[in-house]
Every structure is written in structure tokens, then in C-alpha cells.
mmCIF file of C-alpha atoms in Angstrom:
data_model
loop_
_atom_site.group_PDB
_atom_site.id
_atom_site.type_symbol
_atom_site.label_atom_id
_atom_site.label_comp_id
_atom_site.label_asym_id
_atom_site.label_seq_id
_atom_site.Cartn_x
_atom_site.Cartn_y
_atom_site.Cartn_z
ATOM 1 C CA UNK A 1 156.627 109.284 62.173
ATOM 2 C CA UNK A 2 153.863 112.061 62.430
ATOM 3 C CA UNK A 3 152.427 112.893 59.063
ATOM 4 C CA UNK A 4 152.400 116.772 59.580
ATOM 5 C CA UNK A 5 154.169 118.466 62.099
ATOM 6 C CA UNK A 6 153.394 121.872 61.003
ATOM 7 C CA UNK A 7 151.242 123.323 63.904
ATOM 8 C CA UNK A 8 152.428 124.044 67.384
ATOM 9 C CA UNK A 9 150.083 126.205 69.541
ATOM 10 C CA UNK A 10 152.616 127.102 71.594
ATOM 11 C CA UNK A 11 154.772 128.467 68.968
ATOM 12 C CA UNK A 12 153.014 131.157 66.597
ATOM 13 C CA UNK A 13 155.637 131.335 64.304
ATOM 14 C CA UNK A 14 155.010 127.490 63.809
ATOM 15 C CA UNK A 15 151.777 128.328 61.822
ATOM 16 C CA UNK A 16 153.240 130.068 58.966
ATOM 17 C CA UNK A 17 154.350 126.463 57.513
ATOM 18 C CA UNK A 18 152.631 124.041 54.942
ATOM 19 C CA UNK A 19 151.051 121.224 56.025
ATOM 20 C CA UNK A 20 147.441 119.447 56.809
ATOM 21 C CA UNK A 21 147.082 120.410 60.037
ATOM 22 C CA UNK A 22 147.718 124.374 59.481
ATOM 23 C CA UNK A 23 143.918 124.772 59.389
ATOM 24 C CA UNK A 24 143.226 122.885 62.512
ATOM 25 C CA UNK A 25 141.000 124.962 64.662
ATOM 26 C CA UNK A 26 141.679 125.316 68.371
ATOM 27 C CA UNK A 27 139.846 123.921 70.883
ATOM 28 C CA UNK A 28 139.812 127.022 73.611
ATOM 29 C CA UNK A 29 136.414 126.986 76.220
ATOM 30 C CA UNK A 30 134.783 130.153 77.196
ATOM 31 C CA UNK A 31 134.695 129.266 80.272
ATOM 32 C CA UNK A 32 137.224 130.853 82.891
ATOM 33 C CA UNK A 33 138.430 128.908 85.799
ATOM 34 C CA UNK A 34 139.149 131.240 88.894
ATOM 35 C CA UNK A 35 140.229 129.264 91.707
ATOM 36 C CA UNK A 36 140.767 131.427 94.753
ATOM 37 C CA UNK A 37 138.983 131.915 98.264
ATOM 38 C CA UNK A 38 136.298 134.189 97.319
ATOM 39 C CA UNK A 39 134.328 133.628 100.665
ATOM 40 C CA UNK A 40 134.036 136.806 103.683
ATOM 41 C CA UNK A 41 132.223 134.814 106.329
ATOM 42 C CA UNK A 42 132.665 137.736 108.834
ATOM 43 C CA UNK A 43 131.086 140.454 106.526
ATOM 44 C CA UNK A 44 128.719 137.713 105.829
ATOM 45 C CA UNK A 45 127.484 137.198 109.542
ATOM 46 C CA UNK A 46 127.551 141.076 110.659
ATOM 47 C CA UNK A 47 124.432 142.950 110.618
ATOM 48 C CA UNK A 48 124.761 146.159 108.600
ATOM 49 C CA UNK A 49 123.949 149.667 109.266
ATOM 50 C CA UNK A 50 124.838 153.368 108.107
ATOM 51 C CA UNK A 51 127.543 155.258 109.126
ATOM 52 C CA UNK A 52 127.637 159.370 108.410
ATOM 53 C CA UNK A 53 130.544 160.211 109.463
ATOM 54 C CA UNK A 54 134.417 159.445 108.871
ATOM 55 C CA UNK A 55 134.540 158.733 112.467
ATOM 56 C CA UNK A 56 131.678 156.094 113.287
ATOM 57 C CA UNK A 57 130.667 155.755 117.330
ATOM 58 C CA UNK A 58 128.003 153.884 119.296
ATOM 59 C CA UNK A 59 127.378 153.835 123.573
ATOM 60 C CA UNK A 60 128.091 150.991 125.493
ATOM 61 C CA UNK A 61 126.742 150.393 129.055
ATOM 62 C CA UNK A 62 126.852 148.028 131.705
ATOM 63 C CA UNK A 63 124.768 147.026 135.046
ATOM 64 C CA UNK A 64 126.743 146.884 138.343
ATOM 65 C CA UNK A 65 127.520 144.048 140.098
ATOM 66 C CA UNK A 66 124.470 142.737 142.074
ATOM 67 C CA UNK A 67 125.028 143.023 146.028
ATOM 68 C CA UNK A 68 123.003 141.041 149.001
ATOM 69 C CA UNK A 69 122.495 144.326 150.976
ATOM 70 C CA UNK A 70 119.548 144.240 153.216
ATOM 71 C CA UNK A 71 117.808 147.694 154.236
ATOM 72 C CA UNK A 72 116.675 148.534 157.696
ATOM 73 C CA UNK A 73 113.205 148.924 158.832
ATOM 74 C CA UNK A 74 112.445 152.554 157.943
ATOM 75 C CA UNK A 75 115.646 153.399 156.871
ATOM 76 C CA UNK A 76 115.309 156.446 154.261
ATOM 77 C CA UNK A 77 117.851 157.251 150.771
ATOM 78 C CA UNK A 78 120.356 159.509 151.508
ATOM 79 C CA UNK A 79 122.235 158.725 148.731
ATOM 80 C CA UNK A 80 121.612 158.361 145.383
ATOM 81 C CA UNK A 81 123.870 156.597 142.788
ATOM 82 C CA UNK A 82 124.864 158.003 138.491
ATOM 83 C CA UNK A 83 122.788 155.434 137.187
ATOM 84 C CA UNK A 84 124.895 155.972 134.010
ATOM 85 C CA UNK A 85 127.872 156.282 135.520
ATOM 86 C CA UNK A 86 129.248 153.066 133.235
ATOM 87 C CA UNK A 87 128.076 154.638 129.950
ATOM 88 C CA UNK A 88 131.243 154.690 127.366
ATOM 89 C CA UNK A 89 131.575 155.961 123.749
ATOM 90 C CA UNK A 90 133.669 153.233 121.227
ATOM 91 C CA UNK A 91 134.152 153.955 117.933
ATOM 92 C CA UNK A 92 136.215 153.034 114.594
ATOM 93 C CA UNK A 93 137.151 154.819 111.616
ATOM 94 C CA UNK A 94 135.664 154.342 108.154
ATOM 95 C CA UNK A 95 138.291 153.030 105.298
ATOM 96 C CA UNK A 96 137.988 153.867 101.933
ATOM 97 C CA UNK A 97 138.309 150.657 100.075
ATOM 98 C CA UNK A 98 139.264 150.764 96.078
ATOM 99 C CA UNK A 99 140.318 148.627 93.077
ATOM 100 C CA UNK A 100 141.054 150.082 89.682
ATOM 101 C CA UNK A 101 140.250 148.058 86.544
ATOM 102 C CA UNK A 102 141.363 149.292 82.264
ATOM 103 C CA UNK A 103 140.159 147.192 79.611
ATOM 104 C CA UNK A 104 141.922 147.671 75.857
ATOM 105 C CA UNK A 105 139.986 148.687 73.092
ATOM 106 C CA UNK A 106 141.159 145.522 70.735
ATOM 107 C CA UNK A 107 140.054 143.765 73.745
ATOM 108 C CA UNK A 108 136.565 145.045 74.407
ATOM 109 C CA UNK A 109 135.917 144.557 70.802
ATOM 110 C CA UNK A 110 137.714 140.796 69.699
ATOM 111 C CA UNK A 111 135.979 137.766 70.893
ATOM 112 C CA UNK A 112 138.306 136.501 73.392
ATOM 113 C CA UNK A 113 137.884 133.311 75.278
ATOM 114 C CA UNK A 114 136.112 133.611 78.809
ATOM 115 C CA UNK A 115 135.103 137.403 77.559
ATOM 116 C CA UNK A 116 137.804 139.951 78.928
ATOM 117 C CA UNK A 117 135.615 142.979 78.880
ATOM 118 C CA UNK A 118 134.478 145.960 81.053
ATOM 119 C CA UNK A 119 131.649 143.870 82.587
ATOM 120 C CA UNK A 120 133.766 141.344 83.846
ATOM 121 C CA UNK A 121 136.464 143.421 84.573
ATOM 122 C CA UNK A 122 134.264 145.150 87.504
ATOM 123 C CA UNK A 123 132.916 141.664 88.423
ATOM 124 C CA UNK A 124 136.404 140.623 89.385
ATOM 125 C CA UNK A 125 137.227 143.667 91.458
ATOM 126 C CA UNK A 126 133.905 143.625 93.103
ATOM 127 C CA UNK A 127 135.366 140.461 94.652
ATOM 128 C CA UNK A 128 138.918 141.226 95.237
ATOM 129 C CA UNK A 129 137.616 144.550 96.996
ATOM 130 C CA UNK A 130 135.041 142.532 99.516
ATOM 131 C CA UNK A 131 138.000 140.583 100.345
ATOM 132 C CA UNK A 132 140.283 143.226 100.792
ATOM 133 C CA UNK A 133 137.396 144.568 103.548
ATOM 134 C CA UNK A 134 137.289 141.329 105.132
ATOM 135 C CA UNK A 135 141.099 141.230 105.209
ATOM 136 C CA UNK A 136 141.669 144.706 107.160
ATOM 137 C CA UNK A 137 138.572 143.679 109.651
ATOM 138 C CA UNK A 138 140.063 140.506 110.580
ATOM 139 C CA UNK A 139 143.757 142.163 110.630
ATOM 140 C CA UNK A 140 145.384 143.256 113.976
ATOM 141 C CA UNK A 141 145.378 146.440 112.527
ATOM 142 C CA UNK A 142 144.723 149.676 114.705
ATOM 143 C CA UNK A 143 142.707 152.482 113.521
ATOM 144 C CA UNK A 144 144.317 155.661 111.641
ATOM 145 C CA UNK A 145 143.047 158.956 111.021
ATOM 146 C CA UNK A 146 144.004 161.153 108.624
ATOM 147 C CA UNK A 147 146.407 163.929 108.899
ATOM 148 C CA UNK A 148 147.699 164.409 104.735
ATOM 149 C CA UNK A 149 149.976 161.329 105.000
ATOM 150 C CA UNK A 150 147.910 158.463 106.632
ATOM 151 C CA UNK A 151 145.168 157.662 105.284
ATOM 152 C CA UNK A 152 142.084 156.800 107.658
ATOM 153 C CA UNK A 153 141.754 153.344 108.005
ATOM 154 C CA UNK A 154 139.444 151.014 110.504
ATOM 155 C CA UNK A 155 140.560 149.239 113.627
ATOM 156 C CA UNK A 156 140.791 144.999 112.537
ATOM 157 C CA UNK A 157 138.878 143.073 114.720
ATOM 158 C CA UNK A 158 142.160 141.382 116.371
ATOM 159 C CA UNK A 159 143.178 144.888 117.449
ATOM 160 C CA UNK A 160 139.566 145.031 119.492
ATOM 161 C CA UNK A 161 139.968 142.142 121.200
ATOM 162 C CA UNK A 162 143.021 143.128 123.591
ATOM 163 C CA UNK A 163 142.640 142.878 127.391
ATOM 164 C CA UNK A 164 145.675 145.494 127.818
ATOM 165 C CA UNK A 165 143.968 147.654 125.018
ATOM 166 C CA UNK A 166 142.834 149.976 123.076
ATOM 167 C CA UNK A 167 143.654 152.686 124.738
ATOM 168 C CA UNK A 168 140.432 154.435 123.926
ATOM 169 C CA UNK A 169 138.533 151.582 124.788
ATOM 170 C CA UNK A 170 137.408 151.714 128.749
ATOM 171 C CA UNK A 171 139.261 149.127 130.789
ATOM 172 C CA UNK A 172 135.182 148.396 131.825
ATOM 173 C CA UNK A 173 134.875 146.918 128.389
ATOM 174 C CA UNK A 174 138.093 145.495 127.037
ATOM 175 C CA UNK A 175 137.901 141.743 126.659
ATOM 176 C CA UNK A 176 138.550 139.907 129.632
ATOM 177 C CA UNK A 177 142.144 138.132 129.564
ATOM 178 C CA UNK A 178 140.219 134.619 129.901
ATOM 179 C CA UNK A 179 138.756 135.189 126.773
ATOM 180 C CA UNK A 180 141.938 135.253 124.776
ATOM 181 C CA UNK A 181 144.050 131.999 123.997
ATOM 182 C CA UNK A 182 147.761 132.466 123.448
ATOM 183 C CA UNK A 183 148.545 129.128 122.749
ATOM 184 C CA UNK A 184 147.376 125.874 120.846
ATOM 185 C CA UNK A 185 143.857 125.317 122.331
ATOM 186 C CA UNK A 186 143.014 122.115 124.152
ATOM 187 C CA UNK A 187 138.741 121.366 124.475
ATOM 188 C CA UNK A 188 139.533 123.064 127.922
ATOM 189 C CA UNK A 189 140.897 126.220 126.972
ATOM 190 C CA UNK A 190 138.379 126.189 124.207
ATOM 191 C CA UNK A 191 135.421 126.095 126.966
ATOM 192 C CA UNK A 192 137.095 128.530 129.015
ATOM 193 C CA UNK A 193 136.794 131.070 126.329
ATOM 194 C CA UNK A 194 133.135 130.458 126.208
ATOM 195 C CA UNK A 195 132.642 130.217 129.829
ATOM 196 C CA UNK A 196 134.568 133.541 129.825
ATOM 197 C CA UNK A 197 131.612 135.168 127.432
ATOM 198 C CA UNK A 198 129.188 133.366 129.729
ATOM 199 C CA UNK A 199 130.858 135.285 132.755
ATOM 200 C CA UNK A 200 130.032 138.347 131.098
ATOM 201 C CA UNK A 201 126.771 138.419 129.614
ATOM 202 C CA UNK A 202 125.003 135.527 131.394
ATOM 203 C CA UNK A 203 123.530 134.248 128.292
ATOM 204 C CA UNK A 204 123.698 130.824 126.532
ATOM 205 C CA UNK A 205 125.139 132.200 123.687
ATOM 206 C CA UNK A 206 125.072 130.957 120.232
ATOM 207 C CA UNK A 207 128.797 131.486 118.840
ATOM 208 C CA UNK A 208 130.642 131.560 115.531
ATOM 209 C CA UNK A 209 134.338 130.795 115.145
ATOM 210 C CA UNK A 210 136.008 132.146 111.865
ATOM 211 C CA UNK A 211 139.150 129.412 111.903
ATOM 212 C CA UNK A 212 142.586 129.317 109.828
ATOM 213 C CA UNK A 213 143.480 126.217 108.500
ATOM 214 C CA UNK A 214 145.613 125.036 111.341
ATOM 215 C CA UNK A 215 143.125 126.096 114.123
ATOM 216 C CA UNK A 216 140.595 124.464 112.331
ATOM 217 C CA UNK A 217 142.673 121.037 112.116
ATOM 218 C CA UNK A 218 142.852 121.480 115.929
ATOM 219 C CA UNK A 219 139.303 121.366 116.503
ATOM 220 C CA UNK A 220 138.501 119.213 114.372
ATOM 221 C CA UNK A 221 141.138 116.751 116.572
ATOM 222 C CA UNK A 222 140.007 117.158 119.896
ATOM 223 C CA UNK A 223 137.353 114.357 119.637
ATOM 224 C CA UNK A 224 140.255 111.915 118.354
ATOM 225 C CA UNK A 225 143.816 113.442 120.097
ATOM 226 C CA UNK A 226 144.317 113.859 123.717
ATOM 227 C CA UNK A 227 145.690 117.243 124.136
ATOM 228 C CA UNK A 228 146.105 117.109 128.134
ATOM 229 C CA UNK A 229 146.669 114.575 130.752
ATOM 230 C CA UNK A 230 143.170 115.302 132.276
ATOM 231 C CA UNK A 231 141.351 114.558 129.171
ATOM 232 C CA UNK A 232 139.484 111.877 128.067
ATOM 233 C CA UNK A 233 139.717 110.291 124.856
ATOM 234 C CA UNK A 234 135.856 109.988 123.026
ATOM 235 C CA UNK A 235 135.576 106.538 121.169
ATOM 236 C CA UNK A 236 133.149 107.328 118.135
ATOM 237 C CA UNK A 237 131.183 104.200 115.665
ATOM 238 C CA UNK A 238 129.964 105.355 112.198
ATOM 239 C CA UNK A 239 128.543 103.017 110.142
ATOM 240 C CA UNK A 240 130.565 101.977 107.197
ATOM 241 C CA UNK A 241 127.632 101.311 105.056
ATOM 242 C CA UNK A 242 127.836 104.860 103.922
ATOM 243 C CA UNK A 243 131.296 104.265 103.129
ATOM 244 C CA UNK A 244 131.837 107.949 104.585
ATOM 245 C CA UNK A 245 133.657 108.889 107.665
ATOM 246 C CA UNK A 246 133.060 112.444 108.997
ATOM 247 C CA UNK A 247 136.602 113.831 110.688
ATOM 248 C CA UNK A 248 135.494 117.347 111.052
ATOM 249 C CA UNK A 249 134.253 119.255 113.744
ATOM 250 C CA UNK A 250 131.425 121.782 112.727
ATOM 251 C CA UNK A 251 129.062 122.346 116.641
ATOM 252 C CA UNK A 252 131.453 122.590 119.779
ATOM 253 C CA UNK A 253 128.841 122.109 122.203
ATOM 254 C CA UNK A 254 130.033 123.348 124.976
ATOM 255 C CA UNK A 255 128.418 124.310 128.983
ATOM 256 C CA UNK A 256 127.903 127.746 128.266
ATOM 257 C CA UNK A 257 126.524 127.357 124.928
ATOM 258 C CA UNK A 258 127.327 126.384 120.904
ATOM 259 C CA UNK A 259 130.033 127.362 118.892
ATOM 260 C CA UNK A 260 129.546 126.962 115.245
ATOM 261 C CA UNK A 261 132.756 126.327 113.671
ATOM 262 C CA UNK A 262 133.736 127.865 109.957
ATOM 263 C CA UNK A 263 136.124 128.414 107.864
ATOM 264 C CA UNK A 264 138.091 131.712 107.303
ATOM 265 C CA UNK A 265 139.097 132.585 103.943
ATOM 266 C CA UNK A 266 142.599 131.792 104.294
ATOM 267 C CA UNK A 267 143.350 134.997 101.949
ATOM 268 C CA UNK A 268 141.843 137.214 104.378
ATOM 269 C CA UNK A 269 143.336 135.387 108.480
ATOM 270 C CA UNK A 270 145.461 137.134 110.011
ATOM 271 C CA UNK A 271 147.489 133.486 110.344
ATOM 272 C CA UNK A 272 146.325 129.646 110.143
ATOM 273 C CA UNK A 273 146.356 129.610 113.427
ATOM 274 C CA UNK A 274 144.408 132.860 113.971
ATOM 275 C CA UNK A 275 140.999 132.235 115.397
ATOM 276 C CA UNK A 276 137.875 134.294 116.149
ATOM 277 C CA UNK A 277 135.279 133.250 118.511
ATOM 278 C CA UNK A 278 132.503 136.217 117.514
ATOM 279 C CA UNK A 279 128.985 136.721 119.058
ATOM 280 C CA UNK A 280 126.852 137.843 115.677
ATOM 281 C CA UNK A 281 124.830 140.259 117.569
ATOM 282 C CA UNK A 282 127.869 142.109 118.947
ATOM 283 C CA UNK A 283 129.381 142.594 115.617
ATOM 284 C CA UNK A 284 128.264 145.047 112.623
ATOM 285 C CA UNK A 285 129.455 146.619 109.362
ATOM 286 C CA UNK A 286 128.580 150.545 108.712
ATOM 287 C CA UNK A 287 128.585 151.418 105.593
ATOM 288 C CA UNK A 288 129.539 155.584 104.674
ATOM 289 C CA UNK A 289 129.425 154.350 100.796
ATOM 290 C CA UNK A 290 128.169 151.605 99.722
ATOM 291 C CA UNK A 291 130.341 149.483 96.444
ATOM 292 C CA UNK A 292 129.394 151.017 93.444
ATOM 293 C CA UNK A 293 131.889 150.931 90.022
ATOM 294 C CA UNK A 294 132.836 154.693 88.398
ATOM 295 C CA UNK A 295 133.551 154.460 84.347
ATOM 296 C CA UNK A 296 136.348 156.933 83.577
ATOM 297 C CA UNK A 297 137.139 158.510 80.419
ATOM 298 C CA UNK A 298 138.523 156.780 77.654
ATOM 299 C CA UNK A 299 141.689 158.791 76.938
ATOM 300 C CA UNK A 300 142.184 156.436 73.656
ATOM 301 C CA UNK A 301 143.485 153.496 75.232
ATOM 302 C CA UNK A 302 140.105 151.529 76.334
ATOM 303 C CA UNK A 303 137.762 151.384 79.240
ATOM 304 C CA UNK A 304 138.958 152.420 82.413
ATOM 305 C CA UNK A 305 137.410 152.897 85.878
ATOM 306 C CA UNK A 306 137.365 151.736 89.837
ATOM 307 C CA UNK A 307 135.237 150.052 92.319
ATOM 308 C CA UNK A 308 135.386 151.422 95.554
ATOM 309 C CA UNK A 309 133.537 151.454 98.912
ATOM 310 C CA UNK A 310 133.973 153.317 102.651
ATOM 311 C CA UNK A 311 133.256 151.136 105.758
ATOM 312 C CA UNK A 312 134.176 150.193 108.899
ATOM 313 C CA UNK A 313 133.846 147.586 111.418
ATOM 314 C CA UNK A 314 131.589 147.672 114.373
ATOM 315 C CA UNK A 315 132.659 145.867 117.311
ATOM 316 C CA UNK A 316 129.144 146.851 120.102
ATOM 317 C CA UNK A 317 131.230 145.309 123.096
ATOM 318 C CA UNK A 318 134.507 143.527 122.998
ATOM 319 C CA UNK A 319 134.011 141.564 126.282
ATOM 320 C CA UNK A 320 131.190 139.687 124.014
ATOM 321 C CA UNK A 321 134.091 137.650 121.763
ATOM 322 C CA UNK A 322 136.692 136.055 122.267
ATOM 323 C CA UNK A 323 140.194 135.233 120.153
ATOM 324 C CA UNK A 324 142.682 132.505 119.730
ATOM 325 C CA UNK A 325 146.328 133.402 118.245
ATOM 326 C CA UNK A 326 149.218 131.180 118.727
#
């Protein structure tokens, strides 16, 4: 039988017994293990600017569609065309983004495992508050403004990319249907949505997708699955010698250009099966206040404060992206 049975961490009453092993020490590490998706790809890839307003706009334009008229010999103008007669104004509102943090006094002053102070208490809610940004851009959300009971809030990126909509988006610039995948994408559909882009802008472009789990699976199967009738099935050799066998998908190389495949943070997608297939130079952040952390007074009972930001999401033309959600 055990010698002394007299200390039980788990039980603190345990340790007012008799015994050898009441003065054991514990055995606790400082260090803290977070696991959670801290990642925001999309605010990572968006160019940044400054908004000054609550209400954040930016023009759009478009050339017309070429013709092959000829002119007759001598012929003179006598009519001249709005050369800006396809100018539009798009917009989104700002959100005002906050997390609120209090801290003890026993525990600012104790030497606690992992250190569960002020310091690290705005650390944390940095994070959580960049991810609750990413969440509402990537959302399906539409844009609020405030009237005393709704807050303002920004338009989610899945709420721009609507063929039927927004309503104050021009139909001229609403993403084109073929852009948009309503079901489980094959490597056709897939291509079609960047042949779509291509349609638009003429451009090889250089695409990101910002997958959900599940999407990202699919992709990451097309090489090995045959997902239609018409497809052909790609035989791949990797050496073994490596001893490593590579099953995921990261460059669609496609006609109309590369997609660069990535992974959402599955905190922040819409769904697993949510997909977006974003052109970086078509998407933006503006920033009315950038994150900054406000100390509060102590009214006796420790540390207390927020972290907050106001931004919104800038989507320059929603025919340049594309979206998947089945």
C-alpha cells in the first residue's frame, strides 16, 4: 500500500492532514497553452487605408463594350457620348468593434501560473477582437446604420458578392451569377468562377481562396476523385524516399490564372463549406480608429478596461471575386 496518502491536489481540504508528502511542492508551468484559431487571413491580405467618416465610399467605373464600327470618309461627330456615364458610388459602414477585460487586485498582485494580469489580459482581447472583425467581414451580414436601436455595423463580404444584390450596389457592378457556386464545386465549376473574373477584367489574375474545412477537403480531392463524368482522373508518382506524401492542394492553376488556396479560420467562415475566391487588389480595410486598449478606473475591485476599434470592409468592385456556398 502507498506510504502516505495525505496529499490530493485536487482536493484542498486533503492538505490539512499529516503525512510526508504534505510538503510536496507542485509542479505547475508558467506557460499557458491557448489552442484556438487565432489566424484572419482576409484582414491579413487587404490593403489598408483611412476612413473619416461613419459612412465610408469610393467610385467605381467601367469602359463600354468595344464595337467594330467603321466611320465614313469625311463623316463629322454629331454626337457626343457621357464619358462617365458608368461612374457609381459603393460604400459600407464602419463597425465599432470592442472587448472588455477586469483583472482582480489579489490577482494582479499573487504570482499566478502563466501570469493573469492586466498585460495579458489586453493581449488576449487584442486577439479575440481581430477575430471578431474578420468574423463580421466574412459574414453574410448586410450593413446597418444607426437610428438609437441598431447599431451601425459593416456589410460581410458574402453579402457583397450577390448577383441579385445589394440593392445599393448598381446592377453594372454586382457580381456576375457565373461567379457564384451554389453547390459542391467540381475542377469545372471551380474554373468557371475564374474564367468568370477573367470575363470581366481581362487580366490573368492572381487569386486567393479563403476555404472552410470542407471546401478545402474538396479541393484538395479533385486531383484524386472524379467529380463528373467528363473528367479525367490525374495519376500522380511521389517518391517514397521522403517517406512523405503531399494530399493537399495549395496552387489551382487554372486558364485564366492562379488561385492560391488557404485556410479560413474556421472561428471566423461563415460555414465549412463557405468559400471565397478574392482578388487582393479589389479588397481593403479602412480604418476610422485604429485598436488601441482604454484603462478604466479602479472602483476597488482591480484593473478594468476595453480594447476596441472602428472599421469596415472595402469591397473596390464586386464583379472582381467570386464565392462558393453550398
Amino acid at each position: 500500500m502507498a506510504i502516505s496518502t495525505t496529499y490530493a491536489p485536487s482536493a484542498l481540504s486533503a492538505r490539512t492532514g499529516q503525512g510526508s508528502a504534505i510538503g510536496n511542492r507542485e509542479d505547475l508551468s508558467g506557460l499557458v497553452a491557448m489552442l484556438d484559431a487565432k489566424d484572419t487571413p482576409l484582414l491579413s491580405i487587404a490593403s489598408r487605408t483611412t476612413a473619416k467618416a461613419t459612412f465610408h465610399e469610393w467610385i467605381v467605373d467601367k469602359l463600354d463594350d468595344p464595337t467594330n464600327d467603321a466611320v465614313n470618309e469625311g463623316a463629322d461627330v454629331t454626337s457626343f457620348a457621357d464619358a462617365f456615364n458608368k461612374v457609381a458610388r459603393l460604400g459600407n459602414r464602419t463597425q465599432h468593434f470592442r472587448r472588455d477585460y477586469r483583472v482582480s487586485k489579489e490577482q494582479e498582485i499573487v504570482n499566478s501560473a502563466g501570469k493573469q494580469d492586466v498585460a495579458r489580459a489586453v493581449s488576449k482581447k487584442m486577439t479575440e477582437l481581430k477575430r471578431d472583425v474578420e468574423k463580421r467581414f466574412l459574414s453574410d451580414e448586410d450593413l446597418a446604420t444607426e437610428n438609437g436601436t441598431t447599431a451601425n455595423a459593416a456589410r460581410g463580404l458574402g453579402d457583397w458578392l450577390d448577383s441579385a444584390g445589394p440593392s445599393d450596389v448598381a446592377a453594372d457592378y454586382r457580381t456576375p451569377a457565373a461567379s457564384i457556386i451554389a453547390a459542391a464545386p467540381t475542377e469545372i465549376t471551380l474554373n468557371d468562377v475564374i474564367a468568370s473574373i477573367f470575363n470581366v477584367n481581362g487580366s490573368m489574375n492572381q487569386l486567393t481562396c479563403l476555404a472552410g474545412i470542407t471546401l478545402r477537403k474538396r479541393i484538395s480531392e479533385f486531383t484524386r476523385t472524379d467529380n463528373n463524368a467528363s473528367e479525367t482522373v490525374y495519376n500522380s508518382v511521389q517518391y517514397t524516399d521522403t517517406k512523405r506524401v503531399t494530399l493537399s492542394v495549395n496552387i489551382f492553376d487554372s486558364d485564366f490564372g492562379l488561385l492560391n488556396v488557404i485556410n479560413g479560420n474556421p472561428r471566423c467562415m461563415p460555414a465549412a463549406t463557405r468559400g471565397y475566391v478574392v482578388n487582393p487588389a479589389y479588397v481593403g480595410i479602412a480604418t476610422l480608429m485604429p485598436a488601441g486598449a482604454v484603462r478604466l478606473e479602479d472602483q476597488g475591485g482591480g484593473p478594468r478596461g476595453y480594447v476596441d476599434c472602428m472599421e469596415t470592409l472595402i469591397v473596390r468592385d464586386p464583379r472582381a471575386h467570386g464565392k462558393i456556398a453550398y
